[in-house]
PDB file of C-alpha atoms in Angstrom:
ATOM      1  CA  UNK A   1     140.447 230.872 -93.700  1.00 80.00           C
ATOM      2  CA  UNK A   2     142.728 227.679 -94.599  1.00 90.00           C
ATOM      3  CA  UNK A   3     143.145 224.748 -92.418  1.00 93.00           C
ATOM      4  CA  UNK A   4     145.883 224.229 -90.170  1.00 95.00           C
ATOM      5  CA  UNK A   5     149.420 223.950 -91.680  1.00 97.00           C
ATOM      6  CA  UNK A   6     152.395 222.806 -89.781  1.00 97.00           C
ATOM      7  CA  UNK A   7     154.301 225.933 -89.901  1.00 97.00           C
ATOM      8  CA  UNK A   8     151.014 227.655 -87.921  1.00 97.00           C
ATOM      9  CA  UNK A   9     150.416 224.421 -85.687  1.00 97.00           C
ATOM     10  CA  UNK A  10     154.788 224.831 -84.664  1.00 97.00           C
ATOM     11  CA  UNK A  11     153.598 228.241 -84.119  1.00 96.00           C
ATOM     12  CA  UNK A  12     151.127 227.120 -81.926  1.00 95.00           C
ATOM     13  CA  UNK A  13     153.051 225.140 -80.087  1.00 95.00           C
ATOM     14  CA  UNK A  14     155.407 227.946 -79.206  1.00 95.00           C
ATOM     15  CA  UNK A  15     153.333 230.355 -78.226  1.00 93.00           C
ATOM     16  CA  UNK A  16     152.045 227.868 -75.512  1.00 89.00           C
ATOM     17  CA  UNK A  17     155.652 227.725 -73.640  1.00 90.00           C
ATOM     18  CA  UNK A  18     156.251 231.705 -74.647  1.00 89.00           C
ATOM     19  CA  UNK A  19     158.414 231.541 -77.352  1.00 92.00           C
ATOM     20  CA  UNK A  20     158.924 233.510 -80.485  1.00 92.00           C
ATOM     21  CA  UNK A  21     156.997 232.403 -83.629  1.00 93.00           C
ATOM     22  CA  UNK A  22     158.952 231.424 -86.589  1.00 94.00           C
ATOM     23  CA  UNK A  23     158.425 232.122 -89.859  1.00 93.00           C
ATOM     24  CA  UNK A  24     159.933 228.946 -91.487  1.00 93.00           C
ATOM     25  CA  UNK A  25     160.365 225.376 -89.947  1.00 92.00           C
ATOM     26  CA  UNK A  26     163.900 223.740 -90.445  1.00 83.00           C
ATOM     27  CA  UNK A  27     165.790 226.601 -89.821  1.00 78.00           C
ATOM     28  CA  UNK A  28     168.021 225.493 -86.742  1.00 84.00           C
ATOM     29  CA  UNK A  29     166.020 227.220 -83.775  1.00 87.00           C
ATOM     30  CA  UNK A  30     166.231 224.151 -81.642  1.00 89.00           C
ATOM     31  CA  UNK A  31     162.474 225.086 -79.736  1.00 91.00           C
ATOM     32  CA  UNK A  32     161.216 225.004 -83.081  1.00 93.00           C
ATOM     33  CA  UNK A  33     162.663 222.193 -84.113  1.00 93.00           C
ATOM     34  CA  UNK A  34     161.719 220.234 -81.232  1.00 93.00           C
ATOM     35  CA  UNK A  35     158.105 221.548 -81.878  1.00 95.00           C
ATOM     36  CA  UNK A  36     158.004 220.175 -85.166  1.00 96.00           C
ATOM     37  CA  UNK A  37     159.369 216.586 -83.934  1.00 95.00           C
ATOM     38  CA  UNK A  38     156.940 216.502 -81.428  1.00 96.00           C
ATOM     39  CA  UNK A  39     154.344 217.683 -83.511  1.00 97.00           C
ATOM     40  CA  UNK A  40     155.406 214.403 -86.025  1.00 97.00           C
ATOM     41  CA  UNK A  41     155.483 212.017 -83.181  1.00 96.00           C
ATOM     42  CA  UNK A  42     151.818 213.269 -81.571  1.00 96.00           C
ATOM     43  CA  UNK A  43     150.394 212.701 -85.182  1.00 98.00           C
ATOM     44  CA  UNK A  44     151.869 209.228 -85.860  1.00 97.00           C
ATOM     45  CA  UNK A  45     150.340 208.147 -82.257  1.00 95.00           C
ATOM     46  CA  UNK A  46     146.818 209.668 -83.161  1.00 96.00           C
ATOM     47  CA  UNK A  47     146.902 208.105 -86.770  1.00 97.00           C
ATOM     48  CA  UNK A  48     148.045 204.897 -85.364  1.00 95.00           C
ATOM     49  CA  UNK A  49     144.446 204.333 -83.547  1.00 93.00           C
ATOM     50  CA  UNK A  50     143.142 204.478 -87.279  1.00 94.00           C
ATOM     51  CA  UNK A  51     140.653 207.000 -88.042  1.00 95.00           C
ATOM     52  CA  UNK A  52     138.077 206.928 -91.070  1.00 94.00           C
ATOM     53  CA  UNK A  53     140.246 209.262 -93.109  1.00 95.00           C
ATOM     54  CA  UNK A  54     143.665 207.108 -92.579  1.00 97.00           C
ATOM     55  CA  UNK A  55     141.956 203.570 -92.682  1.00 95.00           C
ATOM     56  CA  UNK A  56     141.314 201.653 -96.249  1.00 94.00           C
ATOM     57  CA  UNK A  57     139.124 198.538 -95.849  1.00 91.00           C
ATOM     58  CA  UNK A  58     139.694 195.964 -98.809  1.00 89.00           C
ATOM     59  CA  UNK A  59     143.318 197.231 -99.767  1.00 93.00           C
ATOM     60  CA  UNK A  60     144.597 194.744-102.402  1.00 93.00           C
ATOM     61  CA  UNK A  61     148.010 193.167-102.133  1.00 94.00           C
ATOM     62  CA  UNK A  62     149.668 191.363-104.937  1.00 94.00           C
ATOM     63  CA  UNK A  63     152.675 189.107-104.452  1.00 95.00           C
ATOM     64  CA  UNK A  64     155.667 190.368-106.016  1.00 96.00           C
ATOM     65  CA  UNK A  65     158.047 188.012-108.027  1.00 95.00           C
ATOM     66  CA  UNK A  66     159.398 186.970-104.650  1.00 96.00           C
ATOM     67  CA  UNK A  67     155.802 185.909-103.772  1.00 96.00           C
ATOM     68  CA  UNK A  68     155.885 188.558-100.896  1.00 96.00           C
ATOM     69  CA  UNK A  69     153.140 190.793-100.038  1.00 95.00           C
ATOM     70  CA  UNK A  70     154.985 194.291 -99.499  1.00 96.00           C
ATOM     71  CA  UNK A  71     152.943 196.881 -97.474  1.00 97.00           C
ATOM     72  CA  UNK A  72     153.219 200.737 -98.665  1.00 97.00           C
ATOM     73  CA  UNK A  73     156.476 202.523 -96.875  1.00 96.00           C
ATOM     74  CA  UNK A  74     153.427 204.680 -94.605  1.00 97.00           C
ATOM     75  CA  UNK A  75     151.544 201.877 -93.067  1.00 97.00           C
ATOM     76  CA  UNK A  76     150.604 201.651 -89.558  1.00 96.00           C
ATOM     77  CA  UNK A  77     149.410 198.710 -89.222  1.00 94.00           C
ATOM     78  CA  UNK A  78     148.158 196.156 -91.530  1.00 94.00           C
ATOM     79  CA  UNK A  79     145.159 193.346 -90.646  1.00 89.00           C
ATOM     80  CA  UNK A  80     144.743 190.946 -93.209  1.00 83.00           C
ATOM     81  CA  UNK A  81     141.546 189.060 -94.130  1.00 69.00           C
ATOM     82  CA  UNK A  82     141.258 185.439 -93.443  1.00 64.00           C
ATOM     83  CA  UNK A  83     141.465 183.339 -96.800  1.00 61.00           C
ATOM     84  CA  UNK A  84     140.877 180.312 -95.297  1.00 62.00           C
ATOM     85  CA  UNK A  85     141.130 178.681 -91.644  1.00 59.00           C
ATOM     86  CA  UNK A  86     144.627 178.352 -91.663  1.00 70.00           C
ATOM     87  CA  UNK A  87     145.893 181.409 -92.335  1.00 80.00           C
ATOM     88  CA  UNK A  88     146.531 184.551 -90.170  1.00 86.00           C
ATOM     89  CA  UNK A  89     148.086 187.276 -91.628  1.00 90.00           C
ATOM     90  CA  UNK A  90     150.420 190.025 -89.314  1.00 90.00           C
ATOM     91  CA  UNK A  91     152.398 193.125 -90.918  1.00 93.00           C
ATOM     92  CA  UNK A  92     155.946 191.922 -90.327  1.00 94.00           C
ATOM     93  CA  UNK A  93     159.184 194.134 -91.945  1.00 94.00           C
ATOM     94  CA  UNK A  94     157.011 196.026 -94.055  1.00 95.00           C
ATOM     95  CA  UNK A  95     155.509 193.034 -95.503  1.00 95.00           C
ATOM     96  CA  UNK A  96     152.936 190.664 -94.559  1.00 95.00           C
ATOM     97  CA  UNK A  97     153.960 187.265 -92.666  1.00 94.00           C
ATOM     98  CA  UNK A  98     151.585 184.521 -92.584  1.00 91.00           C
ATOM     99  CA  UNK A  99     151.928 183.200 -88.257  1.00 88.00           C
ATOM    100  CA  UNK A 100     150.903 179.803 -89.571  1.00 87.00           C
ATOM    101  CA  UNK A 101     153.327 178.826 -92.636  1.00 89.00           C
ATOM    102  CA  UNK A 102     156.214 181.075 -90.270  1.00 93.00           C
ATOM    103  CA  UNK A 103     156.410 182.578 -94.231  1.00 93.00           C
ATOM    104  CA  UNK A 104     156.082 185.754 -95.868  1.00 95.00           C
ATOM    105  CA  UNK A 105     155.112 184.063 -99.124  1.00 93.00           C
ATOM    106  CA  UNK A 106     151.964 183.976-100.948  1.00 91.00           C
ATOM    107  CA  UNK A 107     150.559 182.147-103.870  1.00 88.00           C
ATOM    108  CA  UNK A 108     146.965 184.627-103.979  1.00 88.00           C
ATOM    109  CA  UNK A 109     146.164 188.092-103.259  1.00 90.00           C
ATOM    110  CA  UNK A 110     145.130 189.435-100.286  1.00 91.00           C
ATOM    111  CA  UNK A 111     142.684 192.101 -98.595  1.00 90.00           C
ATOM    112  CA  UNK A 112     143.576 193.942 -95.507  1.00 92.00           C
ATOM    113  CA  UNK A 113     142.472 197.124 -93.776  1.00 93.00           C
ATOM    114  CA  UNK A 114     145.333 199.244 -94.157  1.00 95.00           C
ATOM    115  CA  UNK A 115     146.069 201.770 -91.435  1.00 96.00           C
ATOM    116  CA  UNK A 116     148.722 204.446 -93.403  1.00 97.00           C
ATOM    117  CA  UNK A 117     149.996 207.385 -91.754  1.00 98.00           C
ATOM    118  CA  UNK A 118     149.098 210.406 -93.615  1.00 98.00           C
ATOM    119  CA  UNK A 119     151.154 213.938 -93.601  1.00 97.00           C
ATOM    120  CA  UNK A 120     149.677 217.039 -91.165  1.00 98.00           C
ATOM    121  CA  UNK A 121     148.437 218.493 -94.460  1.00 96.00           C
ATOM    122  CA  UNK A 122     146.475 215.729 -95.587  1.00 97.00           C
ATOM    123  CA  UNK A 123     144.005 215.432 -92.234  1.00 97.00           C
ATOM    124  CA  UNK A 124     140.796 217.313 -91.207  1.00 96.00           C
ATOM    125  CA  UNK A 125     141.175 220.206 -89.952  1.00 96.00           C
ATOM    126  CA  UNK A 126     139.808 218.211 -86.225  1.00 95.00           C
ATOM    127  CA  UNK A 127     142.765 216.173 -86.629  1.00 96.00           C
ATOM    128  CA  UNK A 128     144.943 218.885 -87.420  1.00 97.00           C
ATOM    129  CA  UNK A 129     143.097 220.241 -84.112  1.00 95.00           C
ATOM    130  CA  UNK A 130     143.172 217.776 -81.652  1.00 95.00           C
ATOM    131  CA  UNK A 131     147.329 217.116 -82.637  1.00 97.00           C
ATOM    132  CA  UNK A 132     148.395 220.611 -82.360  1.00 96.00           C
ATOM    133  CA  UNK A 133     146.672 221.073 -78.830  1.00 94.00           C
ATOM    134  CA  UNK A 134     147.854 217.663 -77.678  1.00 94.00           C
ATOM    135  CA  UNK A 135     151.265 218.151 -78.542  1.00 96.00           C
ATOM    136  CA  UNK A 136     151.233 221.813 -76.979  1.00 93.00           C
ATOM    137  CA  UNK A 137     150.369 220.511 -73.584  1.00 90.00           C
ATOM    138  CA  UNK A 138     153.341 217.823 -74.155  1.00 90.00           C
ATOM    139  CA  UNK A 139     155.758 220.826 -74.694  1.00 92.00           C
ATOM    140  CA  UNK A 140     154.602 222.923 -72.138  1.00 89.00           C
ATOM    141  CA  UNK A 141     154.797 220.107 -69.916  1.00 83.00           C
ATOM    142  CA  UNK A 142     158.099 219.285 -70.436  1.00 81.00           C
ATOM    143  CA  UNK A 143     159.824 222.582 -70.817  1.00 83.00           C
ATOM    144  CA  UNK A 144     157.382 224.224 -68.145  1.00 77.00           C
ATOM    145  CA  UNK A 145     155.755 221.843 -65.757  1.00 65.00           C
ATOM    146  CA  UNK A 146     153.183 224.538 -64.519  1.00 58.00           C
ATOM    147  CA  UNK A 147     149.773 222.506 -63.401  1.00 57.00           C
ATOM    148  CA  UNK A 148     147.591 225.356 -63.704  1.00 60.00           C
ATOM    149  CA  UNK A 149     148.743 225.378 -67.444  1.00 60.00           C
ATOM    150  CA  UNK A 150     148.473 221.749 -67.664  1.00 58.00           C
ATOM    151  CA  UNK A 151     145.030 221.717 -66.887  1.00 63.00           C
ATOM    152  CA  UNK A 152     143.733 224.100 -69.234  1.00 59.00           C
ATOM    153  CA  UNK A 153     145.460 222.752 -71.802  1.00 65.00           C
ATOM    154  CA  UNK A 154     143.997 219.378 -70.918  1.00 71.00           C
ATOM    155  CA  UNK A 155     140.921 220.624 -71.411  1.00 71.00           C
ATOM    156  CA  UNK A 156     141.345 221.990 -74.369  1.00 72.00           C
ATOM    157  CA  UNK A 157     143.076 218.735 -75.660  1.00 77.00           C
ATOM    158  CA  UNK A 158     139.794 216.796 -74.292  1.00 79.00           C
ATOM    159  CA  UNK A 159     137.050 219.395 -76.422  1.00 80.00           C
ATOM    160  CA  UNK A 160     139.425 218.184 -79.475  1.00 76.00           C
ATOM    161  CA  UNK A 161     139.421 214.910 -78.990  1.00 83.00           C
ATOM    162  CA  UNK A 162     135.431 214.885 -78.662  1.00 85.00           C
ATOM    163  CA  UNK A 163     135.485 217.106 -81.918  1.00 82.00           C
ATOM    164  CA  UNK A 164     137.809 214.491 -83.532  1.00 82.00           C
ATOM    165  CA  UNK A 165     135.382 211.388 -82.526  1.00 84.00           C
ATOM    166  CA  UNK A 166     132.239 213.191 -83.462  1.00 82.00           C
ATOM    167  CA  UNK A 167     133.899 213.922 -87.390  1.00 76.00           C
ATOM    168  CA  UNK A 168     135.086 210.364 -87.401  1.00 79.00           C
ATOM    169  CA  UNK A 169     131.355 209.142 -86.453  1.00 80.00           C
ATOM    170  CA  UNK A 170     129.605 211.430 -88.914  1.00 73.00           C
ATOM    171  CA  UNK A 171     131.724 210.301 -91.405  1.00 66.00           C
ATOM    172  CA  UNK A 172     131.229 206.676 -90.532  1.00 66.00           C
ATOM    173  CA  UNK A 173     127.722 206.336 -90.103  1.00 60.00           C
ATOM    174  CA  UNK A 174     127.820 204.510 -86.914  1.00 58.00           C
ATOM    175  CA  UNK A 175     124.267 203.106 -85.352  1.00 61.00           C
ATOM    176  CA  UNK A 176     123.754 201.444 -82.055  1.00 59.00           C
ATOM    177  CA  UNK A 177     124.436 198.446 -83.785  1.00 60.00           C
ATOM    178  CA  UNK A 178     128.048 198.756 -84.723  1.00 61.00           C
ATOM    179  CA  UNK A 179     128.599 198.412 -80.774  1.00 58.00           C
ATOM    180  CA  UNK A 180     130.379 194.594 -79.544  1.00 56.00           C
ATOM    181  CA  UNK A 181     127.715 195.351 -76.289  1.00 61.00           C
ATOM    182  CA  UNK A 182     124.598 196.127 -78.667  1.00 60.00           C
ATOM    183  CA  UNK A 183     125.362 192.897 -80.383  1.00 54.00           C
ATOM    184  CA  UNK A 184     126.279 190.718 -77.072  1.00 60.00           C
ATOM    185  CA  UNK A 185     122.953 191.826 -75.732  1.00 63.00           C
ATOM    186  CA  UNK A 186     120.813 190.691 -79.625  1.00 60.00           C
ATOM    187  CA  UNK A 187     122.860 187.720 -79.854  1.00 60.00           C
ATOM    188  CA  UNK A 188     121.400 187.124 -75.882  1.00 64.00           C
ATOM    189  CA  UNK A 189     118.254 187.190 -76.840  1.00 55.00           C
ATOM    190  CA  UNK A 190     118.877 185.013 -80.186  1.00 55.00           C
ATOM    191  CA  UNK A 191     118.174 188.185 -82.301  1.00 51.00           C
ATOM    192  CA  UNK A 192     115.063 188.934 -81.127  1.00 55.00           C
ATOM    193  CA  UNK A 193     114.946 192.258 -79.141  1.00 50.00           C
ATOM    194  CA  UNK A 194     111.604 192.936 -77.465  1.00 50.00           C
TER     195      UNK A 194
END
């Protein structure tokens, strides 16, 4: 069995407000089509919290001959690494503008964790997951409005999101330590943990 692709996750979506399936997307049935735009606009939100398979730590920017950091056309969002005390880098126009010159230009490179948005086809299949469901329960709530439905759908939404977290996790190699609290609580103590 293949992952998810859009035309089965539309699909999806449809058959949650009791509508047809369709065979193609872009075709002009205007549920489907509405589907498919809610489907993009559910996955740009979820991406936009930055996920271990849509985040690059250390991305390299190069000023152009403009001396202007440009940002690829699907970032997110854009953090960029302090080079020295005085500078504080912000995505800005599809570039990045240093707050503290009130410039976008740059004499050196810089590193910054890149947030991009990737297409449906490109995520795990718990992204893929968690997306579908969540933008089912938006359709059915806003062509249907039935609470019983709601619920369940919730539900399922929730089990995907917990899938989702659990994937990104694995994939991360968390510990207690990568938690702010864990390290309040060391730092407390002055490192030493009894």
């Amino acid at each position: 069995m293949l992952p998810t692709s859009r035309l089965e996750a539309v699909n999806e979506m449809l058959s949650s407000v009791g509508e047809a399936p369709v065979n193609a997307l872009q075709t002009g049935y205007v549920e489907s089509d509405i589907a498919e735009n809610l489907l993009d606009s559910v996955s740009r939100e979820t991406q936009s919290k930055g996920w271990n398979f849509n985040t690059n730590e250390k991305w390299t920017l190069t000023p152009n001959s403009n001396k202007e950091l440009y940002l690829p056309a699907n970032t997110l969002k854009a953090d960029g690494t302090v080079q020295n005390a005085t500078d504080n880098w912000v995505m800005r126009e599809g570039k990045m503008f240093n707050r503290v010159t009130n410039s976008f230009q740059s004499e050196v490179t810089l590193s910054v964790t890149l947030t991009t948005l990737l297409d449906f086809t490109s995520l795990p299949e718990a992204a893929r997951r968690y997306i579908t469901l969540k933008a089912s329960r938006l359709l059915q709530d806003r062509t249907m409005g039935l609470g019983n439905l709601h619920q369940f759908n919730m539900q399922d939404e929730h089990n995907a999101l917990i899938e989702l977290r659990d994937m990104d996790a694995e994939v991360n190699d968390f510990s207690i330590f990568d938690s702010f609290d864990t390290y309040q609580i060391i730092n407390r103590t002055g490192g030493n943990v009894r």
